[in-house]
Amino acid sequence: MAQLKVGYPAALPAELIQLLPTEVELIPIPSNPEAEIAIDFWIPPPAAALGQKIWPHLRGVTVAQSMMAGTEWLTDLVGPSVTVCNAQGAHSISTAEWTLAAILAILKYLPLYRDLQQRSEWCSRTKGSAVYAAIHQDQRPQFPPFMQEELHSKRVLIVGYGDIGKTIERMLEPFGVEITRIARSARISPEVHPVESLDQLLPAAEIVILILPHTPQSHGLIGARQLALMPQGALLVNSARGPIVQTDALVEALNAGHIRAAVDVTDPEPLSADHPLWKCPNLLITPHVAGSTPQFSPRAIKIAVAQIRRLLLGEPLINIVQAAQAN
Ligand SMILES: NC(=O)c1ccc[n+]([C@@H]2O[C@H](COP(=O)([O-])OP(=O)(O)OC[C@H]3O[C@@H](n4cnc5c(N)ncnc54)[C@H](OP(=O)(O)O)[C@@H]3O)[C@@H](O)[C@H]2O)c1
């Protein structure tokens, strides 16, 4: 039987190449191939733009094993004749940690205090208390003034209860929060609500975490109606994909002072310098960085290696997001 040909990003560092199996033919794929390259199994670089440059030069690919959990660009690129697998788990820890960090940053008013630090300003107690009063629309006297908030006992709605959603839940548990879960389909233990219950569950949620894939079904899932259903001052955290939230509706809800948000992902990406999101109040933006840590690539490559071994042993692949359709 012909040896399996595995194409991997030529830029992969030596210590990661060493993880790849030796019983296959390993073919480094440059970022700018000049000729056609025949491979069976493709590990695309973890960047859509690079993958799009490479794909037209590849021949014979039957399996594309993404290094990432999100694979929208890859399925679009390779078409239905290629099996596409994601790297579920490769960035669960990093993305869950980002989510926790973003929630705590917002509740502890870190962006406010960082802004004051950059102005060498030791803030008076009234700065934090004014933020609290404004976002909660609560003008009652504070005694003493509130300089930040607590995560403890908050009601958290996790939308998407896959690998990352579960990791976020485990990390949140020590904070003594009250968690409600939503996925595509309902489950009993632990209780997971179907996505159809979203509108019903939003009014009780003080923190809403989006951690589901971007699909035609989740596109624009959070619009003006859903944002209006969130309680005054609630926090929307998007660690998933930008187009799951309708950007115009988000801008409007933030400018109205109704909610606050922390987003690692936006629609569009990148945001142009004049995009209205930059200037919205009560918003923390990071430029799609949540999954990216030094630990990510070794995990992703180990997932690819496990898939290659399955193929060599004749076992079924796992994490299939698209099974190849016969021509
Ligand atoms: N910001 C970043 O850098 C970053 C990094 C990594 C991943 N992500 C994003 O995070 C997403 C989730 O990753 P994961 O590894 O946790 O995926 P996963 O293990 O496949 O889990 C996805 C979860 O989302 C649920 N879901 C799918 N479609 C839904 C819908 N229309 N409405 C409600 N729930 C839906 C699934 O429901 P069922 O369980 O019922 O199927 C499942 O619980 C990825 O697809 C990616 O887009 C972002």
mmCIF file of C-alpha atoms and ligand atoms in Angstrom:
data_model
loop_
_atom_site.group_PDB
_atom_site.id
_atom_site.type_symbol
_atom_site.label_atom_id
_atom_site.label_comp_id
_atom_site.label_asym_id
_atom_site.label_seq_id
_atom_site.Cartn_x
_atom_site.Cartn_y
_atom_site.Cartn_z
ATOM 1 C CA MET A 1 0.000 0.000 0.000
ATOM 2 C CA ALA A 2 1.285 3.489 -0.852
ATOM 3 C CA GLN A 3 2.608 5.459 2.087
ATOM 4 C CA LEU A 4 0.247 8.107 3.442
ATOM 5 C CA LYS A 5 1.452 11.550 2.367
ATOM 6 C CA VAL A 6 1.052 14.127 5.145
ATOM 7 C CA GLY A 7 1.476 17.816 4.327
ATOM 8 C CA TYR A 8 2.349 20.094 7.237
ATOM 9 C CA PRO A 9 3.225 23.817 7.434
ATOM 10 C CA ALA A 10 6.895 24.194 6.533
ATOM 11 C CA ALA A 11 7.136 26.904 9.181
ATOM 12 C CA LEU A 12 6.464 24.380 11.957
ATOM 13 C CA PRO A 13 9.366 24.500 14.433
ATOM 14 C CA ALA A 14 11.664 21.455 14.649
ATOM 15 C CA GLU A 15 10.385 20.372 18.062
ATOM 16 C CA LEU A 16 6.853 20.097 16.633
ATOM 17 C CA ILE A 17 7.977 18.303 13.458
ATOM 18 C CA GLN A 18 9.562 15.713 15.763
ATOM 19 C CA LEU A 19 6.085 14.901 17.081
ATOM 20 C CA LEU A 20 4.879 13.824 13.615
ATOM 21 C CA PRO A 21 4.804 10.061 12.871
ATOM 22 C CA THR A 22 7.726 8.563 10.979
ATOM 23 C CA GLU A 23 5.745 5.815 9.236
ATOM 24 C CA VAL A 24 4.181 8.332 6.808
ATOM 25 C CA GLU A 25 5.743 10.479 4.088
ATOM 26 C CA LEU A 26 6.110 13.938 5.599
ATOM 27 C CA ILE A 27 5.894 16.808 3.122
ATOM 28 C CA PRO A 28 6.570 20.367 4.288
ATOM 29 C CA ILE A 29 4.185 22.791 2.578
ATOM 30 C CA PRO A 30 5.657 26.278 2.081
ATOM 31 C CA SER A 31 3.480 29.366 2.596
ATOM 32 C CA ASN A 32 3.877 30.265 -1.087
ATOM 33 C CA PRO A 33 4.092 27.000 -3.051
ATOM 34 C CA GLU A 34 5.380 27.413 -6.596
ATOM 35 C CA ALA A 35 4.400 23.981 -7.916
ATOM 36 C CA GLU A 36 1.640 21.433 -7.385
ATOM 37 C CA ILE A 37 2.050 19.248 -4.286
ATOM 38 C CA ALA A 38 0.371 15.839 -3.956
ATOM 39 C CA ILE A 39 -0.669 14.875 -0.423
ATOM 40 C CA ASP A 40 -3.435 12.803 1.185
ATOM 41 C CA PHE A 41 -3.657 14.425 4.618
ATOM 42 C CA TRP A 42 -3.288 18.188 5.037
ATOM 43 C CA ILE A 43 -2.504 20.031 8.256
ATOM 44 C CA PRO A 44 -3.202 23.627 7.144
ATOM 45 C CA PRO A 45 -1.491 26.543 8.845
ATOM 46 C CA PRO A 46 -3.682 28.042 11.592
ATOM 47 C CA ALA A 47 -4.428 31.168 9.529
ATOM 48 C CA ALA A 48 -7.108 31.394 6.848
ATOM 49 C CA ALA A 49 -5.179 33.758 4.565
ATOM 50 C CA LEU A 50 -2.178 31.417 4.390
ATOM 51 C CA GLY A 51 -4.340 28.342 3.879
ATOM 52 C CA GLN A 52 -6.171 30.075 1.028
ATOM 53 C CA LYS A 53 -2.846 30.794 -0.706
ATOM 54 C CA ILE A 54 -1.700 27.187 -0.371
ATOM 55 C CA TRP A 55 -4.879 25.280 -1.281
ATOM 56 C CA PRO A 56 -4.864 25.896 -5.075
ATOM 57 C CA HIS A 57 -1.466 24.141 -5.254
ATOM 58 C CA LEU A 58 -2.550 20.976 -3.423
ATOM 59 C CA ARG A 59 -3.649 17.804 -5.201
ATOM 60 C CA GLY A 60 -5.235 14.625 -3.816
ATOM 61 C CA VAL A 61 -6.188 15.855 -0.342
ATOM 62 C CA THR A 62 -8.805 13.593 1.254
ATOM 63 C CA VAL A 63 -8.547 14.836 4.855
ATOM 64 C CA ALA A 64 -7.888 18.368 6.125
ATOM 65 C CA GLN A 65 -7.095 18.333 9.833
ATOM 66 C CA SER A 66 -7.392 21.851 11.205
ATOM 67 C CA MET A 67 -5.112 22.996 14.032
ATOM 68 C CA MET A 68 -8.036 25.067 15.302
ATOM 69 C CA ALA A 69 -11.460 24.484 16.867
ATOM 70 C CA GLY A 70 -13.207 26.841 14.404
ATOM 71 C CA THR A 71 -13.109 25.510 10.814
ATOM 72 C CA GLU A 72 -15.556 27.709 8.857
ATOM 73 C CA TRP A 73 -12.939 29.024 6.418
ATOM 74 C CA LEU A 74 -11.492 25.567 5.859
ATOM 75 C CA THR A 75 -14.758 23.842 4.900
ATOM 76 C CA ASP A 76 -15.535 26.755 2.560
ATOM 77 C CA LEU A 77 -12.065 26.469 1.019
ATOM 78 C CA VAL A 78 -11.729 22.735 0.405
ATOM 79 C CA GLY A 79 -15.314 22.024 -0.637
ATOM 80 C CA PRO A 80 -17.447 18.946 0.023
ATOM 81 C CA SER A 81 -15.107 16.300 -1.390
ATOM 82 C CA VAL A 82 -12.644 16.610 1.525
ATOM 83 C CA THR A 83 -13.211 15.385 5.087
ATOM 84 C CA VAL A 84 -12.564 18.262 7.489
ATOM 85 C CA CYS A 85 -11.731 17.661 11.148
ATOM 86 C CA ASN A 86 -11.326 20.275 13.844
ATOM 87 C CA ALA A 87 -8.817 20.345 16.692
ATOM 88 C CA GLN A 88 -11.363 20.291 19.468
ATOM 89 C CA GLY A 89 -9.520 20.858 22.734
ATOM 90 C CA ALA A 90 -6.418 22.552 21.279
ATOM 91 C CA HIS A 91 -7.403 25.951 22.620
ATOM 92 C CA SER A 92 -9.953 25.120 25.253
ATOM 93 C CA ILE A 93 -7.739 26.112 28.191
ATOM 94 C CA SER A 94 -6.481 29.342 26.613
ATOM 95 C CA THR A 95 -9.939 30.444 25.447
ATOM 96 C CA ALA A 96 -11.537 29.562 28.773
ATOM 97 C CA GLU A 97 -8.801 31.472 30.632
ATOM 98 C CA TRP A 98 -9.366 34.497 28.372
ATOM 99 C CA THR A 99 -13.069 34.335 29.153
ATOM 100 C CA LEU A 100 -12.416 34.289 32.908
ATOM 101 C CA ALA A 101 -9.844 37.082 32.604
ATOM 102 C CA ALA A 102 -12.254 39.241 30.565
ATOM 103 C CA ILE A 103 -15.102 38.739 33.041
ATOM 104 C CA LEU A 104 -12.879 39.614 35.995
ATOM 105 C CA ALA A 105 -11.349 42.588 34.164
ATOM 106 C CA ILE A 106 -14.800 44.045 33.544
ATOM 107 C CA LEU A 107 -16.164 43.343 37.040
ATOM 108 C CA LYS A 108 -13.007 44.730 38.673
ATOM 109 C CA TYR A 109 -13.073 47.800 36.353
ATOM 110 C CA LEU A 110 -9.477 47.114 35.229
ATOM 111 C CA PRO A 111 -9.866 49.032 31.918
ATOM 112 C CA LEU A 112 -10.936 52.113 33.923
ATOM 113 C CA TYR A 113 -8.020 51.835 36.355
ATOM 114 C CA ARG A 114 -5.553 51.177 33.524
ATOM 115 C CA ASP A 115 -6.775 54.311 31.722
ATOM 116 C CA LEU A 116 -6.283 56.312 34.924
ATOM 117 C CA GLN A 117 -2.795 54.821 35.397
ATOM 118 C CA GLN A 118 -1.813 55.971 31.914
ATOM 119 C CA ARG A 119 -2.824 59.487 32.940
ATOM 120 C CA SER A 120 -0.809 59.108 36.226
ATOM 121 C CA GLU A 121 -4.064 59.680 38.042
ATOM 122 C CA TRP A 122 -4.715 58.155 41.478
ATOM 123 C CA CYS A 123 -8.459 58.034 41.234
ATOM 124 C CA SER A 124 -10.862 59.257 43.818
ATOM 125 C CA ARG A 125 -13.369 56.681 45.063
ATOM 126 C CA THR A 126 -16.091 58.405 43.061
ATOM 127 C CA LYS A 127 -14.747 57.188 39.669
ATOM 128 C CA GLY A 128 -15.522 53.503 40.285
ATOM 129 C CA SER A 129 -18.757 54.284 42.083
ATOM 130 C CA ALA A 130 -19.920 56.467 39.168
ATOM 131 C CA VAL A 131 -19.279 53.593 36.746
ATOM 132 C CA TYR A 132 -21.268 51.264 38.989
ATOM 133 C CA ALA A 133 -24.183 53.698 39.300
ATOM 134 C CA ALA A 134 -24.277 54.361 35.552
ATOM 135 C CA ILE A 135 -24.125 50.788 34.316
ATOM 136 C CA HIS A 136 -26.630 49.536 36.881
ATOM 137 C CA GLN A 137 -28.764 52.688 36.653
ATOM 138 C CA ASP A 138 -28.730 52.676 40.430
ATOM 139 C CA GLN A 139 -28.612 56.117 41.981
ATOM 140 C CA ARG A 140 -29.068 54.955 45.590
ATOM 141 C CA PRO A 141 -26.393 56.153 48.027
ATOM 142 C CA GLN A 142 -23.401 53.809 48.201
ATOM 143 C CA PHE A 143 -21.857 53.220 51.608
ATOM 144 C CA PRO A 144 -18.921 53.298 51.205
ATOM 145 C CA PRO A 145 -18.646 53.966 47.435
ATOM 146 C CA PHE A 146 -18.324 50.818 45.272
ATOM 147 C CA MET A 147 -14.996 50.660 43.451
ATOM 148 C CA GLN A 148 -15.605 47.316 41.685
ATOM 149 C CA GLU A 149 -17.951 44.317 41.672
ATOM 150 C CA GLU A 150 -17.824 40.631 42.634
ATOM 151 C CA LEU A 151 -18.110 37.581 40.402
ATOM 152 C CA HIS A 152 -19.235 35.503 43.373
ATOM 153 C CA SER A 153 -22.907 34.473 43.138
ATOM 154 C CA LYS A 154 -23.469 35.990 39.680
ATOM 155 C CA ARG A 155 -25.934 34.216 37.393
ATOM 156 C CA VAL A 156 -23.979 33.071 34.310
ATOM 157 C CA LEU A 157 -25.488 31.774 31.066
ATOM 158 C CA ILE A 158 -23.065 29.724 28.938
ATOM 159 C CA VAL A 159 -24.263 29.523 25.317
ATOM 160 C CA GLY A 160 -22.410 26.576 23.726
ATOM 161 C CA TYR A 161 -21.627 23.657 25.995
ATOM 162 C CA GLY A 162 -18.858 21.920 24.092
ATOM 163 C CA ASP A 163 -15.223 21.452 25.035
ATOM 164 C CA ILE A 164 -14.570 25.135 25.737
ATOM 165 C CA GLY A 165 -17.958 25.787 27.383
ATOM 166 C CA LYS A 166 -17.311 22.922 29.800
ATOM 167 C CA THR A 167 -13.776 24.168 30.522
ATOM 168 C CA ILE A 168 -15.175 27.645 31.258
ATOM 169 C CA GLU A 169 -17.724 26.091 33.605
ATOM 170 C CA ARG A 170 -14.995 24.184 35.503
ATOM 171 C CA MET A 171 -12.955 27.380 35.858
ATOM 172 C CA LEU A 172 -15.989 29.380 37.004
ATOM 173 C CA GLU A 173 -17.159 26.876 39.612
ATOM 174 C CA PRO A 174 -14.730 27.953 42.409
ATOM 175 C CA PHE A 175 -16.209 31.478 42.200
ATOM 176 C CA GLY A 176 -19.557 30.235 43.481
ATOM 177 C CA VAL A 177 -21.543 31.372 40.461
ATOM 178 C CA GLU A 178 -24.929 30.060 39.375
ATOM 179 C CA ILE A 179 -24.554 28.491 35.930
ATOM 180 C CA THR A 180 -27.202 27.848 33.255
ATOM 181 C CA ARG A 181 -26.207 26.047 30.058
ATOM 182 C CA ILE A 182 -27.446 26.220 26.473
ATOM 183 C CA ALA A 183 -26.459 24.044 23.501
ATOM 184 C CA ARG A 184 -28.017 23.035 20.199
ATOM 185 C CA SER A 185 -29.800 20.132 21.842
ATOM 186 C CA ALA A 186 -31.088 19.711 25.397
ATOM 187 C CA ARG A 187 -29.548 17.268 27.904
ATOM 188 C CA ILE A 188 -30.643 16.166 31.345
ATOM 189 C CA SER A 189 -27.568 15.687 33.517
ATOM 190 C CA PRO A 190 -26.126 18.256 33.831
ATOM 191 C CA GLU A 191 -29.123 20.180 32.625
ATOM 192 C CA VAL A 192 -28.523 21.810 29.241
ATOM 193 C CA HIS A 193 -31.276 23.886 27.650
ATOM 194 C CA PRO A 194 -31.880 23.910 23.875
ATOM 195 C CA VAL A 195 -30.972 27.091 22.009
ATOM 196 C CA GLU A 196 -34.687 27.692 21.441
ATOM 197 C CA SER A 197 -34.854 28.650 25.184
ATOM 198 C CA LEU A 198 -32.344 31.481 24.749
ATOM 199 C CA ASP A 199 -34.837 34.369 24.851
ATOM 200 C CA GLN A 200 -36.527 32.875 27.894
ATOM 201 C CA LEU A 201 -33.238 32.535 29.822
ATOM 202 C CA LEU A 202 -31.626 35.890 28.959
ATOM 203 C CA PRO A 203 -33.611 38.079 31.396
ATOM 204 C CA ALA A 204 -32.099 36.253 34.401
ATOM 205 C CA ALA A 205 -28.511 36.243 33.130
ATOM 206 C CA GLU A 206 -26.040 38.729 34.645
ATOM 207 C CA ILE A 207 -23.230 37.340 32.463
ATOM 208 C CA VAL A 208 -23.833 35.766 29.024
ATOM 209 C CA ILE A 209 -20.902 33.834 27.542
ATOM 210 C CA LEU A 210 -20.993 32.955 23.825
ATOM 211 C CA ILE A 211 -18.835 29.944 23.054
ATOM 212 C CA LEU A 212 -20.475 28.148 20.126
ATOM 213 C CA PRO A 213 -19.424 27.720 16.494
ATOM 214 C CA HIS A 214 -20.408 30.190 13.799
ATOM 215 C CA THR A 215 -22.838 28.325 11.555
ATOM 216 C CA PRO A 216 -25.828 29.403 9.458
ATOM 217 C CA GLN A 217 -27.957 28.622 12.548
ATOM 218 C CA SER A 218 -25.876 30.711 14.983
ATOM 219 C CA HIS A 219 -25.298 33.620 12.560
ATOM 220 C CA GLY A 220 -26.779 36.754 14.177
ATOM 221 C CA LEU A 221 -28.132 34.727 17.120
ATOM 222 C CA ILE A 222 -27.689 37.738 19.399
ATOM 223 C CA GLY A 223 -29.550 40.717 17.958
ATOM 224 C CA ALA A 224 -31.403 43.760 19.285
ATOM 225 C CA ARG A 225 -34.149 41.635 20.839
ATOM 226 C CA GLN A 226 -31.721 39.388 22.749
ATOM 227 C CA LEU A 227 -29.626 42.342 23.967
ATOM 228 C CA ALA A 228 -32.788 44.107 25.149
ATOM 229 C CA LEU A 229 -33.784 40.966 27.062
ATOM 230 C CA MET A 230 -30.523 41.052 29.043
ATOM 231 C CA PRO A 231 -30.872 42.835 32.398
ATOM 232 C CA GLN A 232 -29.572 46.390 32.788
ATOM 233 C CA GLY A 233 -25.796 46.280 33.278
ATOM 234 C CA ALA A 234 -25.443 42.616 32.256
ATOM 235 C CA LEU A 235 -22.175 41.539 30.655
ATOM 236 C CA LEU A 236 -21.987 39.903 27.213
ATOM 237 C CA VAL A 237 -18.762 37.963 26.599
ATOM 238 C CA ASN A 238 -18.058 36.796 23.053
ATOM 239 C CA SER A 239 -15.131 34.387 22.901
ATOM 240 C CA ALA A 240 -16.641 32.518 19.932
ATOM 241 C CA ARG A 241 -17.029 34.291 16.578
ATOM 242 C CA GLY A 242 -17.980 37.868 15.697
ATOM 243 C CA PRO A 243 -20.942 37.212 13.364
ATOM 244 C CA ILE A 244 -22.859 35.384 16.130
ATOM 245 C CA VAL A 245 -23.644 38.889 17.423
ATOM 246 C CA GLN A 246 -25.292 41.505 15.189
ATOM 247 C CA THR A 247 -22.733 44.308 15.352
ATOM 248 C CA ASP A 248 -25.156 47.212 14.788
ATOM 249 C CA ALA A 249 -27.357 45.965 17.620
ATOM 250 C CA LEU A 250 -24.335 45.597 19.907
ATOM 251 C CA VAL A 251 -23.157 49.145 19.153
ATOM 252 C CA GLU A 252 -26.647 50.440 19.897
ATOM 253 C CA ALA A 253 -27.046 48.521 23.185
ATOM 254 C CA LEU A 254 -23.608 49.667 24.384
ATOM 255 C CA ASN A 255 -24.154 53.298 23.397
ATOM 256 C CA ALA A 256 -27.518 53.230 25.175
ATOM 257 C CA GLY A 257 -25.657 52.127 28.329
ATOM 258 C CA HIS A 258 -27.876 49.059 28.601
ATOM 259 C CA ILE A 259 -25.200 46.335 28.716
ATOM 260 C CA ARG A 260 -21.430 45.972 28.859
ATOM 261 C CA ALA A 261 -19.374 43.588 26.788
ATOM 262 C CA ALA A 262 -16.005 41.911 26.391
ATOM 263 C CA VAL A 263 -15.291 40.603 22.908
ATOM 264 C CA ASP A 264 -12.299 38.746 21.516
ATOM 265 C CA VAL A 265 -14.024 38.481 18.150
ATOM 266 C CA THR A 266 -15.893 41.022 16.057
ATOM 267 C CA ASP A 267 -17.745 41.303 12.782
ATOM 268 C CA PRO A 268 -15.914 42.443 10.721
ATOM 269 C CA GLU A 269 -12.372 41.402 11.552
ATOM 270 C CA PRO A 270 -10.184 43.336 11.615
ATOM 271 C CA LEU A 271 -12.125 46.402 12.752
ATOM 272 C CA SER A 272 -11.284 49.440 10.679
ATOM 273 C CA ALA A 273 -9.852 52.394 12.602
ATOM 274 C CA ASP A 274 -13.131 54.305 12.233
ATOM 275 C CA HIS A 275 -15.435 51.454 13.237
ATOM 276 C CA PRO A 276 -18.036 52.598 15.813
ATOM 277 C CA LEU A 277 -17.295 49.655 18.131
ATOM 278 C CA TRP A 278 -13.942 51.183 19.159
ATOM 279 C CA LYS A 279 -15.688 54.138 20.764
ATOM 280 C CA CYS A 280 -18.474 52.253 22.556
ATOM 281 C CA PRO A 281 -18.603 52.654 26.333
ATOM 282 C CA ASN A 282 -18.282 49.688 28.710
ATOM 283 C CA LEU A 283 -16.584 47.547 26.095
ATOM 284 C CA LEU A 284 -13.322 45.605 26.191
ATOM 285 C CA ILE A 285 -11.983 44.456 22.815
ATOM 286 C CA THR A 286 -9.081 42.102 22.195
ATOM 287 C CA PRO A 287 -8.074 41.319 18.580
ATOM 288 C CA HIS A 288 -8.989 37.601 18.309
ATOM 289 C CA VAL A 289 -6.217 36.408 20.593
ATOM 290 C CA ALA A 290 -8.044 34.148 23.059
ATOM 291 C CA GLY A 291 -6.889 30.810 21.643
ATOM 292 C CA SER A 292 -3.288 31.754 21.013
ATOM 293 C CA THR A 293 -0.693 30.690 23.596
ATOM 294 C CA PRO A 294 2.654 28.855 23.390
ATOM 295 C CA GLN A 295 0.841 25.678 24.487
ATOM 296 C CA PHE A 296 -1.578 25.753 21.537
ATOM 297 C CA SER A 297 0.581 24.388 18.673
ATOM 298 C CA PRO A 298 1.942 21.319 20.520
ATOM 299 C CA ARG A 299 -1.634 20.395 21.514
ATOM 300 C CA ALA A 300 -2.923 20.902 17.964
ATOM 301 C CA ILE A 301 -0.118 18.835 16.424
ATOM 302 C CA LYS A 302 -0.704 16.003 18.925
ATOM 303 C CA ILE A 303 -4.365 15.993 17.881
ATOM 304 C CA ALA A 304 -3.307 15.740 14.202
ATOM 305 C CA VAL A 305 -0.866 12.930 15.014
ATOM 306 C CA ALA A 306 -3.617 10.986 16.811
ATOM 307 C CA GLN A 307 -5.787 11.347 13.685
ATOM 308 C CA ILE A 308 -2.992 10.111 11.394
ATOM 309 C CA ARG A 309 -2.544 7.071 13.654
ATOM 310 C CA ARG A 310 -6.291 6.386 13.426
ATOM 311 C CA LEU A 311 -6.035 6.447 9.634
ATOM 312 C CA LEU A 312 -3.012 4.127 9.669
ATOM 313 C CA LEU A 313 -4.844 1.676 11.953
ATOM 314 C CA GLY A 314 -8.012 1.862 9.857
ATOM 315 C CA GLU A 315 -9.945 3.410 12.754
ATOM 316 C CA PRO A 316 -12.590 6.112 12.223
ATOM 317 C CA LEU A 317 -11.446 9.722 12.483
ATOM 318 C CA ILE A 318 -12.855 11.868 15.301
ATOM 319 C CA ASN A 319 -13.852 15.571 15.425
ATOM 320 C CA ILE A 320 -15.277 15.383 11.902
ATOM 321 C CA VAL A 321 -17.042 18.648 11.057
ATOM 322 C CA GLN A 322 -17.558 17.662 7.417
ATOM 323 C CA ALA A 323 -17.501 14.129 6.046
ATOM 324 C CA ALA A 324 -16.352 13.956 2.422
ATOM 325 C CA GLN A 325 -19.153 13.493 -0.067
ATOM 326 C CA ALA A 326 -18.472 11.016 -2.835
ATOM 327 C CA ASN A 327 -18.200 12.693 -6.249
HETATM 328 N N1 LIG B 1 -11.728 33.391 20.329
HETATM 329 C C1 LIG B 1 -10.933 32.409 19.967
HETATM 330 O O1 LIG B 1 -9.754 32.582 19.739
HETATM 331 C C2 LIG B 1 -11.514 31.023 19.856
HETATM 332 C C3 LIG B 1 -10.685 29.932 20.147
HETATM 333 C C4 LIG B 1 -11.210 28.662 20.063
HETATM 334 C C5 LIG B 1 -12.524 28.465 19.667
HETATM 335 N N2 LIG B 1 -13.316 29.539 19.390
HETATM 336 C C6 LIG B 1 -14.713 29.315 18.980
HETATM 337 O O2 LIG B 1 -15.377 28.562 19.965
HETATM 338 C C7 LIG B 1 -16.238 27.643 19.317
HETATM 339 C C8 LIG B 1 -16.573 26.502 20.264
HETATM 340 O O3 LIG B 1 -15.448 25.670 20.437
HETATM 341 P P1 LIG B 1 -15.578 24.229 21.144
HETATM 342 O O4 LIG B 1 -14.253 23.567 20.988
HETATM 343 O O5 LIG B 1 -16.163 24.367 22.507
HETATM 344 O O6 LIG B 1 -16.661 23.527 20.183
HETATM 345 P P2 LIG B 1 -17.461 22.182 20.418
HETATM 346 O O7 LIG B 1 -16.786 21.313 21.430
HETATM 347 O O8 LIG B 1 -17.745 21.645 19.079
HETATM 348 O O9 LIG B 1 -18.838 22.673 21.091
HETATM 349 C C9 LIG B 1 -19.725 23.527 20.458
HETATM 350 C C10 LIG B 1 -20.948 23.723 21.344
HETATM 351 O O10 LIG B 1 -21.757 24.720 20.730
HETATM 352 C C11 LIG B 1 -23.085 24.201 20.625
HETATM 353 N N3 LIG B 1 -23.751 24.750 19.451
HETATM 354 C C12 LIG B 1 -23.495 24.525 18.137
HETATM 355 N N4 LIG B 1 -24.349 25.217 17.367
HETATM 356 C C13 LIG B 1 -25.171 25.879 18.214
HETATM 357 C C14 LIG B 1 -26.274 26.749 18.022
HETATM 358 N N5 LIG B 1 -26.702 27.102 16.809
HETATM 359 N N6 LIG B 1 -26.874 27.245 19.126
HETATM 360 C C15 LIG B 1 -26.472 26.895 20.369
HETATM 361 N N7 LIG B 1 -25.426 26.078 20.613
HETATM 362 C C16 LIG B 1 -24.790 25.578 19.544
HETATM 363 C C17 LIG B 1 -22.941 22.691 20.510
HETATM 364 O O11 LIG B 1 -24.180 22.096 20.877
HETATM 365 P P3 LIG B 1 -24.391 20.496 20.953
HETATM 366 O O12 LIG B 1 -23.536 20.075 22.114
HETATM 367 O O13 LIG B 1 -25.850 20.316 21.230
HETATM 368 O O14 LIG B 1 -23.917 19.979 19.643
HETATM 369 C C18 LIG B 1 -21.793 22.461 21.506
HETATM 370 O O15 LIG B 1 -22.303 22.386 22.807
HETATM 371 C C19 LIG B 1 -15.456 27.246 18.050
HETATM 372 O O16 LIG B 1 -16.308 26.770 17.038
HETATM 373 C C20 LIG B 1 -14.782 28.542 17.661
HETATM 374 O O17 LIG B 1 -15.577 29.264 16.739
HETATM 375 C C21 LIG B 1 -12.840 30.805 19.486
#
